[in-house]
CSV table of C-alpha atoms and ligand atoms in Angstrom, one decimal:
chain,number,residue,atom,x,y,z
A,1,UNK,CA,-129.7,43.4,109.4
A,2,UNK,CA,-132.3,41.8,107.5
A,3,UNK,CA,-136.4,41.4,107.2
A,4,UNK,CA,-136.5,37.3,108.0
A,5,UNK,CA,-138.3,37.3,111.6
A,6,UNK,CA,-140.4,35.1,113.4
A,7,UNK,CA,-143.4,36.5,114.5
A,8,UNK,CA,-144.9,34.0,116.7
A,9,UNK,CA,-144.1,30.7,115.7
A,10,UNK,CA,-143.7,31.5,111.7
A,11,UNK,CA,-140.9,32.7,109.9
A,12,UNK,CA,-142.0,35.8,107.9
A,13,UNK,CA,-140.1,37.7,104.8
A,14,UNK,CA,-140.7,41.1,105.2
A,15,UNK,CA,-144.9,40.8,106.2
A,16,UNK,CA,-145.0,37.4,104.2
A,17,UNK,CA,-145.3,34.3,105.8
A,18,UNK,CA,-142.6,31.9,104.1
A,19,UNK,CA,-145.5,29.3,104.4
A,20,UNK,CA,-147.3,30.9,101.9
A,21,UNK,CA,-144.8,31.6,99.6
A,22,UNK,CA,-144.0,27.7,99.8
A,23,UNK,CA,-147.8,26.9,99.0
A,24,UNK,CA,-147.6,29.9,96.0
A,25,UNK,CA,-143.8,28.8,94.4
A,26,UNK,CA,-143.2,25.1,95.6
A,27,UNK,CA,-139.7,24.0,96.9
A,28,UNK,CA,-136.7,24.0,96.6
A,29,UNK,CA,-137.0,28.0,96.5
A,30,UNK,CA,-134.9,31.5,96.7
A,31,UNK,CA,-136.8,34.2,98.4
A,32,UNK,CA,-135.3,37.5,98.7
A,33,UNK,CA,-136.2,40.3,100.6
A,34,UNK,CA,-136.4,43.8,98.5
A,35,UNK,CA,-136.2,45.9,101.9
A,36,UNK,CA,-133.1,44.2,102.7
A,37,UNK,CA,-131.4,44.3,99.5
A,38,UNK,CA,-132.1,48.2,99.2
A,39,UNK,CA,-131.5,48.7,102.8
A,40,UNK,CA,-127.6,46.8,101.9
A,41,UNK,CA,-126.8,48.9,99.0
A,42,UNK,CA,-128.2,52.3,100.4
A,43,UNK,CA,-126.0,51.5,103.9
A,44,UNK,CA,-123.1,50.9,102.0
A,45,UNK,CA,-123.1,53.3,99.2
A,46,UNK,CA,-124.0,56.2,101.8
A,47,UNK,CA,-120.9,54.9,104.4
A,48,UNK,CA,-118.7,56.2,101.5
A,49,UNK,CA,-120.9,59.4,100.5
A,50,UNK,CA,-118.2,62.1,101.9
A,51,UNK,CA,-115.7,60.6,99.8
A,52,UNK,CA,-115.8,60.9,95.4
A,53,UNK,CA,-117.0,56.9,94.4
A,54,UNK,CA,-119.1,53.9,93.1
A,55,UNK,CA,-120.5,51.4,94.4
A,56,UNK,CA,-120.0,48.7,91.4
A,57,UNK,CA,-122.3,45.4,92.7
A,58,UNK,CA,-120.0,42.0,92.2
A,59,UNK,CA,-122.4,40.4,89.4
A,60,UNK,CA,-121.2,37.2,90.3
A,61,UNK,CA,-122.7,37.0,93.9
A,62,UNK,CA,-125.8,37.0,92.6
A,63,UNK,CA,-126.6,37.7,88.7
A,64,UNK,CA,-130.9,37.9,88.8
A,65,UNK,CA,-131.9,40.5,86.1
A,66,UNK,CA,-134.2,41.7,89.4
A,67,UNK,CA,-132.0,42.4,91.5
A,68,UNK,CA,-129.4,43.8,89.3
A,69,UNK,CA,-132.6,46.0,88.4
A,70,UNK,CA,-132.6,47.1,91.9
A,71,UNK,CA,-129.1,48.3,92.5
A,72,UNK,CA,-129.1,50.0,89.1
A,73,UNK,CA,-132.1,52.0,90.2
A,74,UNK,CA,-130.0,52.9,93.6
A,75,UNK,CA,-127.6,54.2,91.5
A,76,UNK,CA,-125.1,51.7,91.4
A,77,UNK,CA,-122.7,50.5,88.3
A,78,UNK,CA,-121.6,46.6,88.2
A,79,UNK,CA,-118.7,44.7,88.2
A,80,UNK,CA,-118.8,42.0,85.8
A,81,UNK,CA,-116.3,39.0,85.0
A,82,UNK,CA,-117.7,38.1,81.8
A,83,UNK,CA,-119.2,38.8,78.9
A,84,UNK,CA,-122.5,36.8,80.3
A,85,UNK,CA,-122.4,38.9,83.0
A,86,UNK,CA,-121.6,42.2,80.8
A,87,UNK,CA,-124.7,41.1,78.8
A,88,UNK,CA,-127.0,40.5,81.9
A,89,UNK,CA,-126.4,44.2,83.4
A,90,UNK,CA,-126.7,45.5,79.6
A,91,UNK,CA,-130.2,44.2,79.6
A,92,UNK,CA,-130.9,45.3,83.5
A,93,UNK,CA,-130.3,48.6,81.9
A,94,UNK,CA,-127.1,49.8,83.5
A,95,UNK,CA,-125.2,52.7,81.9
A,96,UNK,CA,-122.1,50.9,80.9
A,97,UNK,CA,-119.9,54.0,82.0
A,98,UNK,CA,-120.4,52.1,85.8
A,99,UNK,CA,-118.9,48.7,84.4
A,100,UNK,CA,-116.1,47.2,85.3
A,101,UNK,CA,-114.7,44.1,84.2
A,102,UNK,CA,-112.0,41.8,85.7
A,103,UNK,CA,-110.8,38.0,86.1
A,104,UNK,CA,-108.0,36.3,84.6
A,105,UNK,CA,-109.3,34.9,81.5
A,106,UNK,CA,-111.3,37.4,79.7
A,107,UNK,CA,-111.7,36.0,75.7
A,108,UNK,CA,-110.8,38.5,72.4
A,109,UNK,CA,-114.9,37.9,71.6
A,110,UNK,CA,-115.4,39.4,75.3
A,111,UNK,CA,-113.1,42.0,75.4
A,112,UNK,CA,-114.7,43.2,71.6
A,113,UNK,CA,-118.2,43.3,73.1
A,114,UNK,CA,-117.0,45.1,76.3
A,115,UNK,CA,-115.2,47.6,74.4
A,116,UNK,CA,-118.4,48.2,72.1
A,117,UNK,CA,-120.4,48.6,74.9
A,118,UNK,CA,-118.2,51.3,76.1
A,119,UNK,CA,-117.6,50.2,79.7
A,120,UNK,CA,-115.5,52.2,82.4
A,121,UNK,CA,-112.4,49.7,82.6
A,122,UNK,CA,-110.6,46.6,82.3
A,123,UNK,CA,-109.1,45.7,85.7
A,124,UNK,CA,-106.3,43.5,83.4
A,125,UNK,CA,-104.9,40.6,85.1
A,126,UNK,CA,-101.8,39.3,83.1
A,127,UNK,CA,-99.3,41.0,80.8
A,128,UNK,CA,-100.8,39.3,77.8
A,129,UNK,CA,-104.0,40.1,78.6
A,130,UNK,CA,-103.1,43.6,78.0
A,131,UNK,CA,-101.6,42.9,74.6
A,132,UNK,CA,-105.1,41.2,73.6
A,133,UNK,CA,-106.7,44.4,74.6
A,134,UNK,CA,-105.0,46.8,73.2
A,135,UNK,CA,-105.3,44.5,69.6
A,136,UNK,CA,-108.8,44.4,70.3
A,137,UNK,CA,-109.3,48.6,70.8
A,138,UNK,CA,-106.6,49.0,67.6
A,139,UNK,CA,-109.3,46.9,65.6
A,140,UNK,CA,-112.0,48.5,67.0
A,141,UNK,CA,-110.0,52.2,66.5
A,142,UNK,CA,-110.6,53.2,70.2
A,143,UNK,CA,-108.7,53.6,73.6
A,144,UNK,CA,-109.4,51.0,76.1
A,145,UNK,CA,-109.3,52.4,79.5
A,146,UNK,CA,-107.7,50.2,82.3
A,147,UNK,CA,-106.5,49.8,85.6
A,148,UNK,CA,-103.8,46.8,86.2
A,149,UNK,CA,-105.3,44.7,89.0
A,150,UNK,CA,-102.4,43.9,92.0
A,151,UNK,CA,-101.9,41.4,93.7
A,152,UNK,CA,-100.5,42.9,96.8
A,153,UNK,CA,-99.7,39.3,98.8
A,154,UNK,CA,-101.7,40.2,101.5
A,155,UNK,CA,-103.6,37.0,103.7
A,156,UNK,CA,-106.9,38.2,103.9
A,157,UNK,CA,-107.9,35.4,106.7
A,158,UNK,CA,-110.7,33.5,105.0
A,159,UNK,CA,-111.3,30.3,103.4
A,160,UNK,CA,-107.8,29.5,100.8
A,161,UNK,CA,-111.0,29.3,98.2
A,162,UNK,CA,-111.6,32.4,98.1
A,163,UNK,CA,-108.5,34.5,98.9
A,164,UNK,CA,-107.0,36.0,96.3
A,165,UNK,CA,-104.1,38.2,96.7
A,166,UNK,CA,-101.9,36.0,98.2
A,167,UNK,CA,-98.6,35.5,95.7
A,168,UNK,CA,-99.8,32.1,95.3
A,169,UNK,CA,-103.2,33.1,93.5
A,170,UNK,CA,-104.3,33.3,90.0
A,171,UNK,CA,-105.0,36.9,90.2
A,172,UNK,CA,-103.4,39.5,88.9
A,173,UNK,CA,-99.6,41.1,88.5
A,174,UNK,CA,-97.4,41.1,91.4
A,175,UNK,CA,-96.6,44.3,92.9
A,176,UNK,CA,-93.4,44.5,92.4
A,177,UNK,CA,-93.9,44.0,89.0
A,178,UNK,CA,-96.7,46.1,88.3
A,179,UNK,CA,-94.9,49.3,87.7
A,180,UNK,CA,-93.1,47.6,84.9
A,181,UNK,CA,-96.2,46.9,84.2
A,182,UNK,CA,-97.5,50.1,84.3
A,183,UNK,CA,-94.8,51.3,81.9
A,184,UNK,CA,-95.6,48.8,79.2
A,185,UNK,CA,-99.4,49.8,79.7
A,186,UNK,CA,-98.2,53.5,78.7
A,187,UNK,CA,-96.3,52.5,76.1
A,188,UNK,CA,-99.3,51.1,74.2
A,189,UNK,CA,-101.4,53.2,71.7
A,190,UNK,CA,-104.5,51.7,72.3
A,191,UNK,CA,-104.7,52.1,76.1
A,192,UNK,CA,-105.5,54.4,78.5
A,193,UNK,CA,-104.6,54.2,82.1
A,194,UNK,CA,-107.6,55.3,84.3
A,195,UNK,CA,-106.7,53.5,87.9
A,196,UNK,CA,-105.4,50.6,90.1
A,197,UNK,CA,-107.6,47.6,91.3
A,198,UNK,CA,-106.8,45.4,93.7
A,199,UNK,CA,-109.3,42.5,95.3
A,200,UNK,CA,-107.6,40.4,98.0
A,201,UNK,CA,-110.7,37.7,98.4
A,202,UNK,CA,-114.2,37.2,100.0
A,203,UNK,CA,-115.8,36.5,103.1
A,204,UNK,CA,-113.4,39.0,105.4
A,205,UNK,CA,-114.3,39.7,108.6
A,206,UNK,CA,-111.8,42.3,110.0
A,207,UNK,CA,-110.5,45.5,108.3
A,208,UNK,CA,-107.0,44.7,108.9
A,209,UNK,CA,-106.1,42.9,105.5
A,210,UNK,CA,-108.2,45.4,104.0
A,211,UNK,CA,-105.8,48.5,105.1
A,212,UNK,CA,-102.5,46.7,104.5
A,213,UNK,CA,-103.3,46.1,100.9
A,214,UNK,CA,-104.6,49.7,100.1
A,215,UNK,CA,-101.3,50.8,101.8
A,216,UNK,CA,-99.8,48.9,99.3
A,217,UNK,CA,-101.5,50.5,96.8
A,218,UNK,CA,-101.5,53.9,97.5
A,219,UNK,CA,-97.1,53.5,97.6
A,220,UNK,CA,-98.0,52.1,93.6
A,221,UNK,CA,-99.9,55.2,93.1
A,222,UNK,CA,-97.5,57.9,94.3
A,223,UNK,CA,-94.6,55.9,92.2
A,224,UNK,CA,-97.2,56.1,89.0
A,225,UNK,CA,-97.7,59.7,89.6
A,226,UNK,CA,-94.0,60.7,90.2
A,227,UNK,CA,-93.7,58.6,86.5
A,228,UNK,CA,-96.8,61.0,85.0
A,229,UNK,CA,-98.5,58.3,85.2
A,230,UNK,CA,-102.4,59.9,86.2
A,231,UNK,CA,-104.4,57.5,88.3
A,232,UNK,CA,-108.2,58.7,88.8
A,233,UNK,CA,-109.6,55.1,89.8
A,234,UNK,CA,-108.5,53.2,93.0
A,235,UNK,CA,-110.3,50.2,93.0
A,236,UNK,CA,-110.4,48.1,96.2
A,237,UNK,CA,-112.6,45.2,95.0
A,238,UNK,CA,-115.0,43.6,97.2
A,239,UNK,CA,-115.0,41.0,100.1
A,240,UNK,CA,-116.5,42.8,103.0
A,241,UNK,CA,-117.8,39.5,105.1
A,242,UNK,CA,-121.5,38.6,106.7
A,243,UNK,CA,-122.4,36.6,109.4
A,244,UNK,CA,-123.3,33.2,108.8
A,245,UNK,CA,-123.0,32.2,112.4
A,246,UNK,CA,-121.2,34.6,114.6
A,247,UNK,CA,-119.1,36.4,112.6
A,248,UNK,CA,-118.8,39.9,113.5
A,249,UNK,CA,-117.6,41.7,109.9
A,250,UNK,CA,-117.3,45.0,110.5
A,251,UNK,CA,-120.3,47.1,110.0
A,252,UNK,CA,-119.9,49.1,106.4
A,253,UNK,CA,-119.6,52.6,108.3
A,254,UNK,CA,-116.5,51.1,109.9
A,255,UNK,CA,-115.1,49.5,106.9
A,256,UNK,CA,-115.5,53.2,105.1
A,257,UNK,CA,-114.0,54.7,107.6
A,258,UNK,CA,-111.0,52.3,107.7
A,259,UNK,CA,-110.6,53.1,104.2
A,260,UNK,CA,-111.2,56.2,103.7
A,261,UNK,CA,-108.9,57.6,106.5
A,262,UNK,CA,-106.0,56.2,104.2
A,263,UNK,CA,-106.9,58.5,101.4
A,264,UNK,CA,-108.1,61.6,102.5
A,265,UNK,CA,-106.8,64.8,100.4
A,266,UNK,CA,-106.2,62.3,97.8
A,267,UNK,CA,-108.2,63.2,94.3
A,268,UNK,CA,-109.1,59.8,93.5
A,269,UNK,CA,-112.4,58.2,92.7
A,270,UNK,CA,-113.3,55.0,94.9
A,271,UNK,CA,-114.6,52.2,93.2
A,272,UNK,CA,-116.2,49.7,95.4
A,273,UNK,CA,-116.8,45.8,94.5
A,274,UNK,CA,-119.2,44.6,97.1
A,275,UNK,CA,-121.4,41.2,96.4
A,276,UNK,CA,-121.6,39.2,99.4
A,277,UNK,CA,-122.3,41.8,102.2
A,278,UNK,CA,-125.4,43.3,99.9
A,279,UNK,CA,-127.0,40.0,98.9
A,280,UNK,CA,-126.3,37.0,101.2
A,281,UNK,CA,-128.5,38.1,103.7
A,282,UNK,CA,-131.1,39.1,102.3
A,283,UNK,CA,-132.1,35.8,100.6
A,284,UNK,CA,-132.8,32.4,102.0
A,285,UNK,CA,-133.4,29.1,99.9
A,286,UNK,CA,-136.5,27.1,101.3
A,287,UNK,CA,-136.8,23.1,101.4
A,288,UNK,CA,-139.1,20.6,101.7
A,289,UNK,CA,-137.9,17.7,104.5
A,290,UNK,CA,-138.8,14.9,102.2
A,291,UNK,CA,-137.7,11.7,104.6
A,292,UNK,CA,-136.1,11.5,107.7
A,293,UNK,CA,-133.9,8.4,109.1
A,294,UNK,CA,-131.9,7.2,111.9
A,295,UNK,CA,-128.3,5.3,111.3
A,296,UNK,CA,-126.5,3.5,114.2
A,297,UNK,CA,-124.4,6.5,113.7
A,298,UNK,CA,-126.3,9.6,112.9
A,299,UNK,CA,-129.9,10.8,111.8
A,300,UNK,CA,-130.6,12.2,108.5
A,301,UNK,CA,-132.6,14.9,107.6
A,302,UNK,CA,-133.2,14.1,103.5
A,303,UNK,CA,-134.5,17.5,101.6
A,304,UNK,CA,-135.8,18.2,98.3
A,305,UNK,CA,-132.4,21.1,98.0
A,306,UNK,CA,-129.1,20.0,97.4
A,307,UNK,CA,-125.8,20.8,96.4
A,308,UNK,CA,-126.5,21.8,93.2
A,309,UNK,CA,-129.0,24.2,94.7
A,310,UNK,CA,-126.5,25.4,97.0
A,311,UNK,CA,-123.0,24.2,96.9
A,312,UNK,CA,-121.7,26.7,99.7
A,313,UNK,CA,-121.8,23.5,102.3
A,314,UNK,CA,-119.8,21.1,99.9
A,315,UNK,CA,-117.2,23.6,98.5
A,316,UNK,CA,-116.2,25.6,101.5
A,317,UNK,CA,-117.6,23.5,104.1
A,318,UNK,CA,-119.4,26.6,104.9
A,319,UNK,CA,-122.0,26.8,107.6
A,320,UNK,CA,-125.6,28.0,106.7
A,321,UNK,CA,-127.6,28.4,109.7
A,322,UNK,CA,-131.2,26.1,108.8
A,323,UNK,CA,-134.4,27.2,110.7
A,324,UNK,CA,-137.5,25.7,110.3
A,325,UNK,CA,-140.0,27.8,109.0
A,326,UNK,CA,-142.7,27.0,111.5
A,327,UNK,CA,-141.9,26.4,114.8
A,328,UNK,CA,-143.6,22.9,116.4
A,329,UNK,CA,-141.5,21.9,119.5
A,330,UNK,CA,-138.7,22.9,121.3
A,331,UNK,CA,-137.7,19.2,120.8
A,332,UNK,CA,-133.8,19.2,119.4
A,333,UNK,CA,-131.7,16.6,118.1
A,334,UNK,CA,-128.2,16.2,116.4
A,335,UNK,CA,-128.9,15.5,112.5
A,336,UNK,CA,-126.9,15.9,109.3
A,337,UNK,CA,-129.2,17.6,106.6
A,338,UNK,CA,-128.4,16.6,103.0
A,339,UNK,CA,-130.1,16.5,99.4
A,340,UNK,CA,-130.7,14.5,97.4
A,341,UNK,CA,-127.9,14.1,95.0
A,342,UNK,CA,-125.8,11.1,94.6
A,343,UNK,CA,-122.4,12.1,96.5
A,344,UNK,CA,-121.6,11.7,100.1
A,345,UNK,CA,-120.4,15.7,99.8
A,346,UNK,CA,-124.0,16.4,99.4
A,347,UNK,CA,-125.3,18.1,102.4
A,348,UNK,CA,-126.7,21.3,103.5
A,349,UNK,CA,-125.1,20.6,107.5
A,350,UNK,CA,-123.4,18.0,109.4
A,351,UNK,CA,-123.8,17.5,113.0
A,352,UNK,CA,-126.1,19.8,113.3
A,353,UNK,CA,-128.4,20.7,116.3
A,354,UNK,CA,-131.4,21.2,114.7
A,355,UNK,CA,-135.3,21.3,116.3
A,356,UNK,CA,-136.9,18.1,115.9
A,357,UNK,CA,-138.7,18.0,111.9
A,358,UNK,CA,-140.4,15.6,110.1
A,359,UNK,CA,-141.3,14.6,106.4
A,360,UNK,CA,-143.2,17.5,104.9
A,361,UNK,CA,-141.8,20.3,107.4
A,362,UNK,CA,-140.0,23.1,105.7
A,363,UNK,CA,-136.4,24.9,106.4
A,364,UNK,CA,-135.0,27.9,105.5
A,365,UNK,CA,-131.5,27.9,105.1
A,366,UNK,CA,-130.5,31.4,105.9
A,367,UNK,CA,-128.5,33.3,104.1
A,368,UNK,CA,-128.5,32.1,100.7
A,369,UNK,CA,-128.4,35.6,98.8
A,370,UNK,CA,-124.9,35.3,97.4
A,371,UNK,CA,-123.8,32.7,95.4
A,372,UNK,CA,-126.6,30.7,96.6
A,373,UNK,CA,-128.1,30.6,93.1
A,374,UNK,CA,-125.5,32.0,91.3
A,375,UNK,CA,-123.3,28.8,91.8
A,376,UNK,CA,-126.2,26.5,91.0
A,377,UNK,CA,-126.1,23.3,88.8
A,378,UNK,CA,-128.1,20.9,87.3
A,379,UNK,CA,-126.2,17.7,88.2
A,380,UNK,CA,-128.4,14.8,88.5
A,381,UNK,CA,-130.6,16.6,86.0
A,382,UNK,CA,-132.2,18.5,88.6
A,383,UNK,CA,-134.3,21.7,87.5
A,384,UNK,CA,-132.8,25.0,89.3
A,385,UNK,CA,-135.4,26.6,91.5
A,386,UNK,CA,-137.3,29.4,91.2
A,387,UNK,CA,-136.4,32.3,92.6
A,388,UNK,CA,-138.9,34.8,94.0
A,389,UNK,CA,-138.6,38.9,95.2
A,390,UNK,CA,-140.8,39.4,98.1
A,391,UNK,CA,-141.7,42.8,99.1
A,392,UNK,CA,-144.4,43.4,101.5
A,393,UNK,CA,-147.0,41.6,101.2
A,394,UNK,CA,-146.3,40.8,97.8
A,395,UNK,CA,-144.0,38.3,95.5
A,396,UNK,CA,-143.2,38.3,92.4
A,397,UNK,CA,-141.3,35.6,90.5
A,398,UNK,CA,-137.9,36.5,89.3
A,399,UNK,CA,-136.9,33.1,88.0
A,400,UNK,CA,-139.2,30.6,87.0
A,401,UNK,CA,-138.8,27.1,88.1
A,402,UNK,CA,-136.6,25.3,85.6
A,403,UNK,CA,-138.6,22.4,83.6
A,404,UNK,CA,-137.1,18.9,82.2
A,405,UNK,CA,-137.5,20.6,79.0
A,406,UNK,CA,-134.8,23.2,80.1
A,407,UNK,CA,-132.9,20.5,81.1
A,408,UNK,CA,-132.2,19.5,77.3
A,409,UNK,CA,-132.7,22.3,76.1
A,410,UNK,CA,-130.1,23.0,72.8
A,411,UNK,CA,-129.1,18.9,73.2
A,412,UNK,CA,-129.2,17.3,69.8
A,413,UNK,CA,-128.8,13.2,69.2
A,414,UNK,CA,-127.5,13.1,65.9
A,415,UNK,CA,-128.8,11.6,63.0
A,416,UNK,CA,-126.5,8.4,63.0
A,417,UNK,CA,-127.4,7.3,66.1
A,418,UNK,CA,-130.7,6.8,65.2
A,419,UNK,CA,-129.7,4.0,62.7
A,420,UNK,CA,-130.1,0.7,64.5
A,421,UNK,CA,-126.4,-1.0,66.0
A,422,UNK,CA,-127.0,-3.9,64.0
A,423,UNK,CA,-127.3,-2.5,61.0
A,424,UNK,CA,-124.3,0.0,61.7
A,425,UNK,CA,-122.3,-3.4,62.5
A,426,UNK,CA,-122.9,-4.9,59.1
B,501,PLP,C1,-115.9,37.9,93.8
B,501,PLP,C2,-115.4,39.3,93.6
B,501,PLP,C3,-115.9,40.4,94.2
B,501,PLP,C4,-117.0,40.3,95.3
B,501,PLP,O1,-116.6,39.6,96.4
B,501,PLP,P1,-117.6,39.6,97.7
B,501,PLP,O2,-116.8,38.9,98.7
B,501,PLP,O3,-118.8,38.9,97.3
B,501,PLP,O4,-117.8,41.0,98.1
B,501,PLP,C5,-115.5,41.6,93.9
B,501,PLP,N1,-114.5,41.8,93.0
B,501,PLP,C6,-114.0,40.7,92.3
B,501,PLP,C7,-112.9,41.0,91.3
B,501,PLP,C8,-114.4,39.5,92.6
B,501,PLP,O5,-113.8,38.4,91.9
């Protein structure tokens, strides 16, 4: 559920025309919808409010300081994956007793500045990851509290991009080996064990895969315990899927209830790593049709967004449903809409069926929320878009438009290149 309707003919964010915010912010644009984005959190956090947990928002979905702001505010903690994102929720003004941090490749400078901070845990992915932290807390004369992140070899049904608990993956320790694990973990003086984490991928749309792997988890658990081996965290990560076209992810209430019928009785606190199904819809990024032409083999719909804008399309070959924000004619036609960049693998849709536009119309691709700007570039030295918080009647600007100058920003010719080639050649 989200607040982009048409009313009449004119696609409105919340009670804001999106023609208006296009005259106000220019295109390319992000628009979000406040009511949405608090309406996501407060469904989800309350579909888990019988049971002891936190709702920690995946930073990496969607990293605004604004929007961060927002979940804060509801209460929620963050998790990050790294120190840019520790440093972004830092200045959001989260209490970093709510931050978690995982992914495979945390750095010693990283792990020193989340230990200072004082977050609630490392979800550690490798053995020697481990190590590094517990040499990081012995320099820093602290405990650093952890959960080992599983990989419980569970196909979670989605795009091989994003899964991630499949044996195959990057992420995390094995199952069967995490007990071992587990054991070293005790064995060193500068950790604490707090939990288990486990985060089998994105974009899943049935709450099968999400069972089987907290089943899987739960065995771990009882083994720890039988060990003294005190678990207070269970971490299930994120992934809970949206509908980009028509996808039916389960609603949040459902998902809870899947969950939390599996650990009843249990004394455990639930941690909770949702990104996508809080923030991708409830943002849209809005373009400007700058030409349209007509192959022998397809039309083109050429707009001022691209790939480095969005790169959903490209990378997953993901489909974003693409309105236009007025409606003109009930005129359709079969078009590919792509950007401007210079790659073929630049394009928003192909073969779409799209109503009929012309230069100078506007679209909204829909759900853009989650790593929509979060994944953006500046290939082709394009200047990101702004981004923009609509809540009522009102906007604000989150993100300014970037400028050329931000495009150089911290670039430096140095002084040798300045001398002329000839005289360099002499
Ligand atoms: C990406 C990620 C998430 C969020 O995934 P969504 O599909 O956006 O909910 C949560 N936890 C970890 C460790 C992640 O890498």
């Amino acid at each position: 559920m989200h607040y982009f309707n048409f009313k009449g003919n004119d696609l409105y964010c919340e009670d804001t025309p999106l023609r208006s915010l296009v005259e106000k912010w220019g295109t390319p644009l992000y628009l979000y919808s406040h009511r949405t984005l608090c309406r996501h959190f407060e469904v989800f956090d309350s579909a888990f409010e019988s049971y002891s947990h936190l709702v920690c928002f995946s930073v990496k979905a969607n990293s605004n300081l604004a929007l961060l702001k927002i979940f804060i505010t509801q209460g929620g903690g963050a998790d990050v994956v790294s120190g840019g994102e520790l440093f972004r929720v830092l200045k959001a003004g989260i209490d970093p007793k709510k931050v978690v941090y995982s992914g495979v490749g945390k750095t010693e400078e990283e792990i020193g500045f989340a230990l200072e901070a004082g977050i609630l845990m490392f979800n550690i992915e490798s053995s020697e990851e481990l190590k590094v932290i517990n040499q990081q807390a012995k320099e820093l004369d602290t405990k650093a509290p952890i959960s080992i992140r599983v990989n419980p070899d569970i196909d979670p049904k989605t795009h091989p991009y994003i899964s991630t608990g499949l044996k195959k993956n990057k992420f995390g320790i094995d199952l069967p080996r995490s007990l071992e694990e587990y054991r070293f973990a005790r064995s060193l003086k500068h950790i604490e064990i707090i939990g288990v984490d486990c985060h089998i991928g994105s974009q899943i749309t049935e709450t099968g895969p999400f069972v089987e792997a907290l089943r899987k988890v739960i065995t771990l658990i009882s083994e720890l315990r039988q060990e003294g081996i005190a678990i207070q965290y269970l971490d299930l990560g994120g992934g809970l899927g949206i509908t980009y076209a028509e996808e039916v992810p389960p609603h949040p209430n459902e998902y809870a209830r899947a969950i939390l019928s599996e650990i009843q009785g249990q004394a455990l606190t639930l941690i909770l790593e949702p990104g996508r199904v809080i923030v991708g819809n409830a943002g849209v990024l809005v373009t400007k049709v700058l030409y349209t032409k007509s192959t022998q083999e397809k039309n083109f719909v050429i707009v001022d967004a691209g790939m480095n804008d969005l790169i959903r399309p490209s990378l997953y070959n993901a489909y974003q449903e693409i309105v236009p924000i007025a409606k003109k004619t009930e005129e359709r036609y079969t078009a590919d809409i792509v950007g401007p960049i210079c790659e073929s693998g630049d394009f928003l849709a192909r073969d779409r069926l799209l109503t009929k536009v012309q230069k100078g119309d506007f679209l909204a691709i829909m759900s853009a929320g989650a790593y929509g700007f979060a994944m953006s570039s500046n290939y082709n030295s394009r200047p990101r878009p702004a981004e923009v918080l609509v809540s009522g009647n009102d906007s604000f600007l989150i993100r300014q438009r970037e400028s050329f100058e931000d495009l150089i920003r911290g670039e430096t010719i140095p002084d040798f290149l300045s001398y002329s080639s000839t005289s360099r050649a002499r």
